Tab-separated table of C-alpha atoms in Angstrom:
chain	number	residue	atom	x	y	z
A	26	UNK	CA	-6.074	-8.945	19.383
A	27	UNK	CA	-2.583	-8.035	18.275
A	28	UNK	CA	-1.762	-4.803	16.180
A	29	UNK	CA	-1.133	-4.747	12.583
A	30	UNK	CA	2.674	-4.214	12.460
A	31	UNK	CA	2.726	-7.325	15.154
A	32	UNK	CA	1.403	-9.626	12.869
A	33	UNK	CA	3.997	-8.571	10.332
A	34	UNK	CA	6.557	-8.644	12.576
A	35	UNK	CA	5.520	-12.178	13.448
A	36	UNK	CA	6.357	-12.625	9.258
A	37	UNK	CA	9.696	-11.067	9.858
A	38	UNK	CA	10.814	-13.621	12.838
A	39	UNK	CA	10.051	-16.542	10.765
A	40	UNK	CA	11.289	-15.995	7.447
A	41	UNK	CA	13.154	-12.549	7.542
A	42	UNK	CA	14.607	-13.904	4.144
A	43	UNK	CA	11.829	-14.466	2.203
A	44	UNK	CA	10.615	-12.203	-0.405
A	45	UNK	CA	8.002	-9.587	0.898
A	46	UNK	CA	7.362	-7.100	-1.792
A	47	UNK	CA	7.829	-7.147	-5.387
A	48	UNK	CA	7.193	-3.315	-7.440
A	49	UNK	CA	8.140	-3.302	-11.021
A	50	UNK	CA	12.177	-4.303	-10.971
A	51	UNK	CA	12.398	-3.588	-7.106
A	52	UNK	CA	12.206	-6.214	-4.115
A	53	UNK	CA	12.493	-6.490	-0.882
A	54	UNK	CA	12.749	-8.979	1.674
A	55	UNK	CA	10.946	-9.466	4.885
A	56	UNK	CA	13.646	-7.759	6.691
A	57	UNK	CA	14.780	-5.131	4.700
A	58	UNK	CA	10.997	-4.031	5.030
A	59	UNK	CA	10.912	-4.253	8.335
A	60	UNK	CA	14.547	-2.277	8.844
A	61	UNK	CA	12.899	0.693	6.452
A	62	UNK	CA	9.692	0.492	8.327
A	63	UNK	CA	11.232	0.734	12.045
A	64	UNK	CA	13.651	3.614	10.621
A	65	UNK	CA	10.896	5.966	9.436
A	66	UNK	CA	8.353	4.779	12.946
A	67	UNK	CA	11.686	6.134	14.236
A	68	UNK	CA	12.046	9.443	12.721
A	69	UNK	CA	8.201	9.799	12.904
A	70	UNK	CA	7.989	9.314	16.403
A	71	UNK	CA	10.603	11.849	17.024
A	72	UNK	CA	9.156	14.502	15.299
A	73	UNK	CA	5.376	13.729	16.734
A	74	UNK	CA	6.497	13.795	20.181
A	75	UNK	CA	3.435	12.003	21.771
A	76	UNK	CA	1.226	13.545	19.509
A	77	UNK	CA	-0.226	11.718	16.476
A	78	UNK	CA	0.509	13.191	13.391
A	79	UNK	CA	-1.148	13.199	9.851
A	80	UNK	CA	1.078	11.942	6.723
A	81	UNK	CA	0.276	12.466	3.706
A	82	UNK	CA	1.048	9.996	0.732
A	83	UNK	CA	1.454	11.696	-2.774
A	84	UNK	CA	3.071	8.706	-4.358
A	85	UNK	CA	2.960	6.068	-7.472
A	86	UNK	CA	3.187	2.225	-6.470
A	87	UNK	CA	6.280	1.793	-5.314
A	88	UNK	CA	7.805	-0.179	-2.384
A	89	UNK	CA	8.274	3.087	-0.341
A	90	UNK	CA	4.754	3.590	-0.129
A	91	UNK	CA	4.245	0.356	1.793
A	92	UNK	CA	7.410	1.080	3.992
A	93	UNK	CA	5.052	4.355	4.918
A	94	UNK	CA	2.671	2.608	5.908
A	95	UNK	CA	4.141	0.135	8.230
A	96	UNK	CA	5.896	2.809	9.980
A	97	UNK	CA	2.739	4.938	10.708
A	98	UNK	CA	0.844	1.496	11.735
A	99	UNK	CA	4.325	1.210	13.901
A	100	UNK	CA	4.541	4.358	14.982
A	101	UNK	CA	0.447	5.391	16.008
A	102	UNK	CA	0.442	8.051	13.164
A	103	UNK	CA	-2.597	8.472	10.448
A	104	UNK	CA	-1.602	7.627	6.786
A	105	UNK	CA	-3.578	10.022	4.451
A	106	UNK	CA	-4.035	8.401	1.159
A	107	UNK	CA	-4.191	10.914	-1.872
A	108	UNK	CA	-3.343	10.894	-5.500
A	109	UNK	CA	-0.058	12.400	-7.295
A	110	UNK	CA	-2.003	13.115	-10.096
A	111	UNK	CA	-4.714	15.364	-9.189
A	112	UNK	CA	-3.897	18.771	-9.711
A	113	UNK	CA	-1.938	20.469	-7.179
A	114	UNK	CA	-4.414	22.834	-6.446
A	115	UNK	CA	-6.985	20.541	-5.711
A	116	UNK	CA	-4.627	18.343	-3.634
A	117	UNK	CA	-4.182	21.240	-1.444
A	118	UNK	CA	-7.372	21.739	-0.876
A	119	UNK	CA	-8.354	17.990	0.202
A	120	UNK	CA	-5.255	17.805	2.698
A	121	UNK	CA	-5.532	21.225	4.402
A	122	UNK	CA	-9.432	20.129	4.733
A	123	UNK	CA	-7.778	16.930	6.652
A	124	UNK	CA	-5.096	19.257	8.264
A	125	UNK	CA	-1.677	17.248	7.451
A	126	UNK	CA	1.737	17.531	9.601
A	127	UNK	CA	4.126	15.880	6.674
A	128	UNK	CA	3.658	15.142	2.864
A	129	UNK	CA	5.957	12.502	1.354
A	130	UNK	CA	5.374	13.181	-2.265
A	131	UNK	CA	6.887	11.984	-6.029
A	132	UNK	CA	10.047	13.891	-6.963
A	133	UNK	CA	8.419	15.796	-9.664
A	134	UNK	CA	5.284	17.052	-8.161
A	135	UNK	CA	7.300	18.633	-5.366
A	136	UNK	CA	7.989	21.784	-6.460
A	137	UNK	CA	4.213	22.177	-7.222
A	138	UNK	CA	3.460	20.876	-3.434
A	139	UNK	CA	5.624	23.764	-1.767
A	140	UNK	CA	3.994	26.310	-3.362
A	141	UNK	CA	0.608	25.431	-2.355
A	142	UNK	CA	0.939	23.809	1.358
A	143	UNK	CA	3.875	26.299	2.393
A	144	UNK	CA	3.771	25.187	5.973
A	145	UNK	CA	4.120	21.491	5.703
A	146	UNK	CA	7.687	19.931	4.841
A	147	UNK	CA	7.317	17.869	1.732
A	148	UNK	CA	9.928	14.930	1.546
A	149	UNK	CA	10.242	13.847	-2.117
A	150	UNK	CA	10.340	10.306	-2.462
A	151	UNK	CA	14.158	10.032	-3.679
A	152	UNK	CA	15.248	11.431	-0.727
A	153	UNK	CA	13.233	9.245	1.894
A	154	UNK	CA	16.352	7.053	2.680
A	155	UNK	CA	18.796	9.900	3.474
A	156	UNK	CA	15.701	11.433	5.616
A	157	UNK	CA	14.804	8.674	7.546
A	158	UNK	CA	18.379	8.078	8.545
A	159	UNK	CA	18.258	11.376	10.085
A	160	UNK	CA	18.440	10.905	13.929
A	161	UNK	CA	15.255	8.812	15.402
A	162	UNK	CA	14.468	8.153	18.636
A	163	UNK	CA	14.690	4.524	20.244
A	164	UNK	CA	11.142	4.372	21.556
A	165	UNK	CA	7.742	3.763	19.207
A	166	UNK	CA	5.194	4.200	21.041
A	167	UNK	CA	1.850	2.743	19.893
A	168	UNK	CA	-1.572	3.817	19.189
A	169	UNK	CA	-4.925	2.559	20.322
A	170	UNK	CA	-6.661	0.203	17.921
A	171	UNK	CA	-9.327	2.479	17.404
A	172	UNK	CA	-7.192	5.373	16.755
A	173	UNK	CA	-7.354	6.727	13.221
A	174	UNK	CA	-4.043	4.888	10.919
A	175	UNK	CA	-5.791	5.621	7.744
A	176	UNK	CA	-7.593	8.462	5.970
A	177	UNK	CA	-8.624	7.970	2.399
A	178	UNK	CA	-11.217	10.112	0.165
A	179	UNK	CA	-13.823	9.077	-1.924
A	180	UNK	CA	-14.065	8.895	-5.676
A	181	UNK	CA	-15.730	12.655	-5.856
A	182	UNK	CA	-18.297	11.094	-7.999
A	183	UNK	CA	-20.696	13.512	-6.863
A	184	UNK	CA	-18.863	16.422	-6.550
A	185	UNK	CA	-15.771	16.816	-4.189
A	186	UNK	CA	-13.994	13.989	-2.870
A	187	UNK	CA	-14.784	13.487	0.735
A	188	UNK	CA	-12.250	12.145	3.533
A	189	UNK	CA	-12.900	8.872	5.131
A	190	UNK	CA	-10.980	7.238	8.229
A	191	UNK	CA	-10.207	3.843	8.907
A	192	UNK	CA	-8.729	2.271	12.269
A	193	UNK	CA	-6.719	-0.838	12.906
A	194	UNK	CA	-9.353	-2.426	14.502
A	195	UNK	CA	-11.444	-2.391	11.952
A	196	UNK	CA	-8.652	-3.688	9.475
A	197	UNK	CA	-7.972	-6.531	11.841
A	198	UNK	CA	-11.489	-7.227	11.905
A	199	UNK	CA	-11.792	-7.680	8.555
A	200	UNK	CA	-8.358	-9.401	8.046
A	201	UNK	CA	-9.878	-12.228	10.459
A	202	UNK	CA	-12.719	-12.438	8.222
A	203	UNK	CA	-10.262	-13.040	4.842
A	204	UNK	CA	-8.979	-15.514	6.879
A	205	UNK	CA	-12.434	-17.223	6.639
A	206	UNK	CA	-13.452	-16.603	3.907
A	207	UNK	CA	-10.884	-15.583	1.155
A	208	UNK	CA	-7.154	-16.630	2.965
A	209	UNK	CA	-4.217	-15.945	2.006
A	210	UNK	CA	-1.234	-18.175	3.542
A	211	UNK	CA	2.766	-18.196	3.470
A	212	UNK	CA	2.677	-20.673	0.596
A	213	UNK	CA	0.308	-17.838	-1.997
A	214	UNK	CA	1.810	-15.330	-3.914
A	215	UNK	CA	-0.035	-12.117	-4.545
A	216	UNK	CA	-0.218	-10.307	-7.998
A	217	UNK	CA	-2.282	-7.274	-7.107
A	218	UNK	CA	-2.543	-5.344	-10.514
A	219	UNK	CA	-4.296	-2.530	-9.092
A	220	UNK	CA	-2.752	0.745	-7.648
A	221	UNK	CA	-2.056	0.535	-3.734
A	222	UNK	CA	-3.737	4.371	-3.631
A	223	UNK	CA	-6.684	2.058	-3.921
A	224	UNK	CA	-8.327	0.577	-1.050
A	225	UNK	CA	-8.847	-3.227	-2.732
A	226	UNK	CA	-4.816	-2.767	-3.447
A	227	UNK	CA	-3.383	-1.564	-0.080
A	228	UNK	CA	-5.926	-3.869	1.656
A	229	UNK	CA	-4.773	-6.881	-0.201
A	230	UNK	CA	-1.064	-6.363	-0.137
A	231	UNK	CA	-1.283	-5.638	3.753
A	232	UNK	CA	-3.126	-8.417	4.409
A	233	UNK	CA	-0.278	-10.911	1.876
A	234	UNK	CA	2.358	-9.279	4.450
A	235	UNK	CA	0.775	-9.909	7.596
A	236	UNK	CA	0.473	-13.813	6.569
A	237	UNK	CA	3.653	-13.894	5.147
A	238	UNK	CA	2.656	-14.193	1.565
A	239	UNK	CA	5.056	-12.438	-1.399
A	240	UNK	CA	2.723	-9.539	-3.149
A	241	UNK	CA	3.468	-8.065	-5.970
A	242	UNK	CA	2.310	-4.620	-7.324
A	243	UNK	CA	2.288	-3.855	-10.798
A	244	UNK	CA	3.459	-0.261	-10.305
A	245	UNK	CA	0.996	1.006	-12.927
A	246	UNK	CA	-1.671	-0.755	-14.701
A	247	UNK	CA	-0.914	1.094	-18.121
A	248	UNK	CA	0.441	3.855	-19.138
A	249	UNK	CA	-1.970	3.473	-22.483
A	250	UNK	CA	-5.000	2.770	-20.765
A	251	UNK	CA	-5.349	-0.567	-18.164
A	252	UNK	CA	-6.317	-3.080	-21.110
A	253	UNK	CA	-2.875	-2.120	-22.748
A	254	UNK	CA	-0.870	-3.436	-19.484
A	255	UNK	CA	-2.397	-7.166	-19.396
A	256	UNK	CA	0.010	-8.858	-21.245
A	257	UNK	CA	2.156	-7.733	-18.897
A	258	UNK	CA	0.494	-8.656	-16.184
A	259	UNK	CA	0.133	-12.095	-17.472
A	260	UNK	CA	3.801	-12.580	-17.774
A	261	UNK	CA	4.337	-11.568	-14.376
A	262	UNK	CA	1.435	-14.027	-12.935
A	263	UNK	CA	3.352	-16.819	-15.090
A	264	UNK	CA	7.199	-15.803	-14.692
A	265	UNK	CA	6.823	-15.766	-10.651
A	266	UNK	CA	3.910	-18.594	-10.488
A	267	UNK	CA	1.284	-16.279	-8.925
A	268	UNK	CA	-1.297	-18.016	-6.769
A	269	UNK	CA	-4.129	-15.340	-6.025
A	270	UNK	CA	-4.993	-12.145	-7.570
A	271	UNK	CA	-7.200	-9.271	-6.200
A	272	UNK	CA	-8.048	-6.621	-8.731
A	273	UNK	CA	-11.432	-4.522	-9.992
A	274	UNK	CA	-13.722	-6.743	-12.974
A	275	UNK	CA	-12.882	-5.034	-15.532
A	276	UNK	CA	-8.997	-5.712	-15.086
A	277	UNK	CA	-10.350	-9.648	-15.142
A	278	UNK	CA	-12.094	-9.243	-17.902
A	279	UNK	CA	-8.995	-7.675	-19.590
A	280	UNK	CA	-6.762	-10.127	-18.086
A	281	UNK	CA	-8.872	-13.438	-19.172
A	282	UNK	CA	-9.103	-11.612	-22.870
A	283	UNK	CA	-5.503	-11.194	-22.885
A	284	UNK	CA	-5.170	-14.842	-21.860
A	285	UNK	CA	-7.280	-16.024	-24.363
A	286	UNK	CA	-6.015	-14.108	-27.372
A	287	UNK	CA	-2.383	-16.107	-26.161
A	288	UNK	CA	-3.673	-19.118	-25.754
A	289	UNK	CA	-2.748	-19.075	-21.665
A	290	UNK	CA	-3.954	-21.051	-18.665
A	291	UNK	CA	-2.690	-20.530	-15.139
A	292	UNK	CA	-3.314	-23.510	-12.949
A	293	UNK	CA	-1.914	-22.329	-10.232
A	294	UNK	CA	-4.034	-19.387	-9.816
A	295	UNK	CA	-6.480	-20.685	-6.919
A	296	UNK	CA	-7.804	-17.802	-6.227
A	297	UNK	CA	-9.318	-14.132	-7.522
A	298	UNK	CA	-10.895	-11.616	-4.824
A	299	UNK	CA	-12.480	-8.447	-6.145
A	300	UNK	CA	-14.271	-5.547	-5.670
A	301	UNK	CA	-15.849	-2.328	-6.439
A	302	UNK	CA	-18.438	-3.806	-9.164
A	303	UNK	CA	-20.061	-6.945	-10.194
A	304	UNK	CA	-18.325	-9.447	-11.889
């Protein structure tokens, strides 16, 4: 079974052209990803130095975040999924309990991030292209498949969140079942409304990549609450002819109430996977 990042790169051989990755008024093709991706694998395999290291993601939807994660799936390193808006205190306290070696963070929660993890270097996301063309080092060298390339935390429903780890080959196993089941091919476009700090959202643009789909993120599913964002999210899904969707029930409900209110269709939406609850 291949690795992740060689299924993507398989997407990059064929149609390095094509559109990848859509975020709010940013887009990238399936090159330009991959040239971001292999520079920060670069830079992160220079500063692990065999060892794998724990990165930390404080950051909104945004086509950087993706880049991140290619290059730690590249590069055999552990992404550690958190959330720029909890409280810097409590984000502290959830990373030093996962022990992090790097924090790439939003521009203005940095400052906050220094003063509570002083020992680990916090790139702010604005810098992240003049940091990864720092010197790299030629070589990525890869992980096992059962090594650890992501580390999430739960909800904290019942009390404090609690870390969780995920490996490749479990990913890959359960890409192979999409394939079955709920596929998504070169010819789909992906509107993901959700927020890639999600599981359902990183899953489901990963998985558009690695078949060579075009996903789109909505960057933020507000500001005013979700509901408020689904007219917007309709005039994406008709403005760049979206084919599937993956998102939580309640953003369906929103969306289809939205719709109706408008008087929409979309027939060439074939397909809706989701999560979480019951529809």
């Amino acid at each position: 079974m291949s690795q992740i990042i060689d299924q993507f790169l398989s997407q990059v051989s064929e149609n390095p052209s094509k559109t990848a990755l859509i975020v709010g008024e940013t887009s990238c093709s399936y090159a330009a990803l991959e040239q971001k991706a292999r520079d920060l694998a670069q830079r992160f395999s220079a500063i692990a130095q065999g060892r794998a290291l724990k990165i930390a993601v404080a950051l909104e939807d945004c086509s950087e975040f993706i880049e991140v994660i290619l290059a730690c799936l590249w590069s055999g390193q552990a992404a550690v999924i958190t959330d720029p808006e909890w409280p810097p205190s409590a984000l502290a306290a959830n990373l030093n309990g996962v022990g992090i070696d790097l924090l790439i963070a939003e521009d203005q929660i940095v400052s906050a991030l220094q003063g509570v993890l002083p020992a680990v270097p916090v790139i702010a996301r604005s810098t992240l292209d003049q940091w990864h063309a720092a010197e790299g080092h030629a070589d990525i060298p890869r992980a096992p498949d059962e090594a650890a390339f992501l580390i999430g935390f739960t909800s904290g429903s019942t009390g404090k969140p609690k870390a969780f780890w995920r490996s490749q080959k479990s990913w890959l196993t359960s890409f192979s079942a999409s394939d079955q089941e709920l596929p998504t091919g070169q010819q789909d476009i992906l509107l993901c409304p959700g927020l890639m700090k999600h599981t359902l959202g990183l899953y489901a643009i990963l998985y558009a990549l690695l078949r060579g789909a075009t996903a789109i993120g909505a960057g933020r599913f507000g500001p005013s609450g979700p509901e408020h964002m689904a007219p917007e999210m309709l005039d994406i899904a008709e403005a760049q002819k979206v084919s599937q969707m993956a998102l939580i029930p309640p953003m369906a409900h929103w969306l289809a109430r939205a719709a109706q209110q408008r008087d929409l269709v979309f027939p060439k939406v074939q397909q809706i996977t989701t999560t979480a609850m019951k529809l």
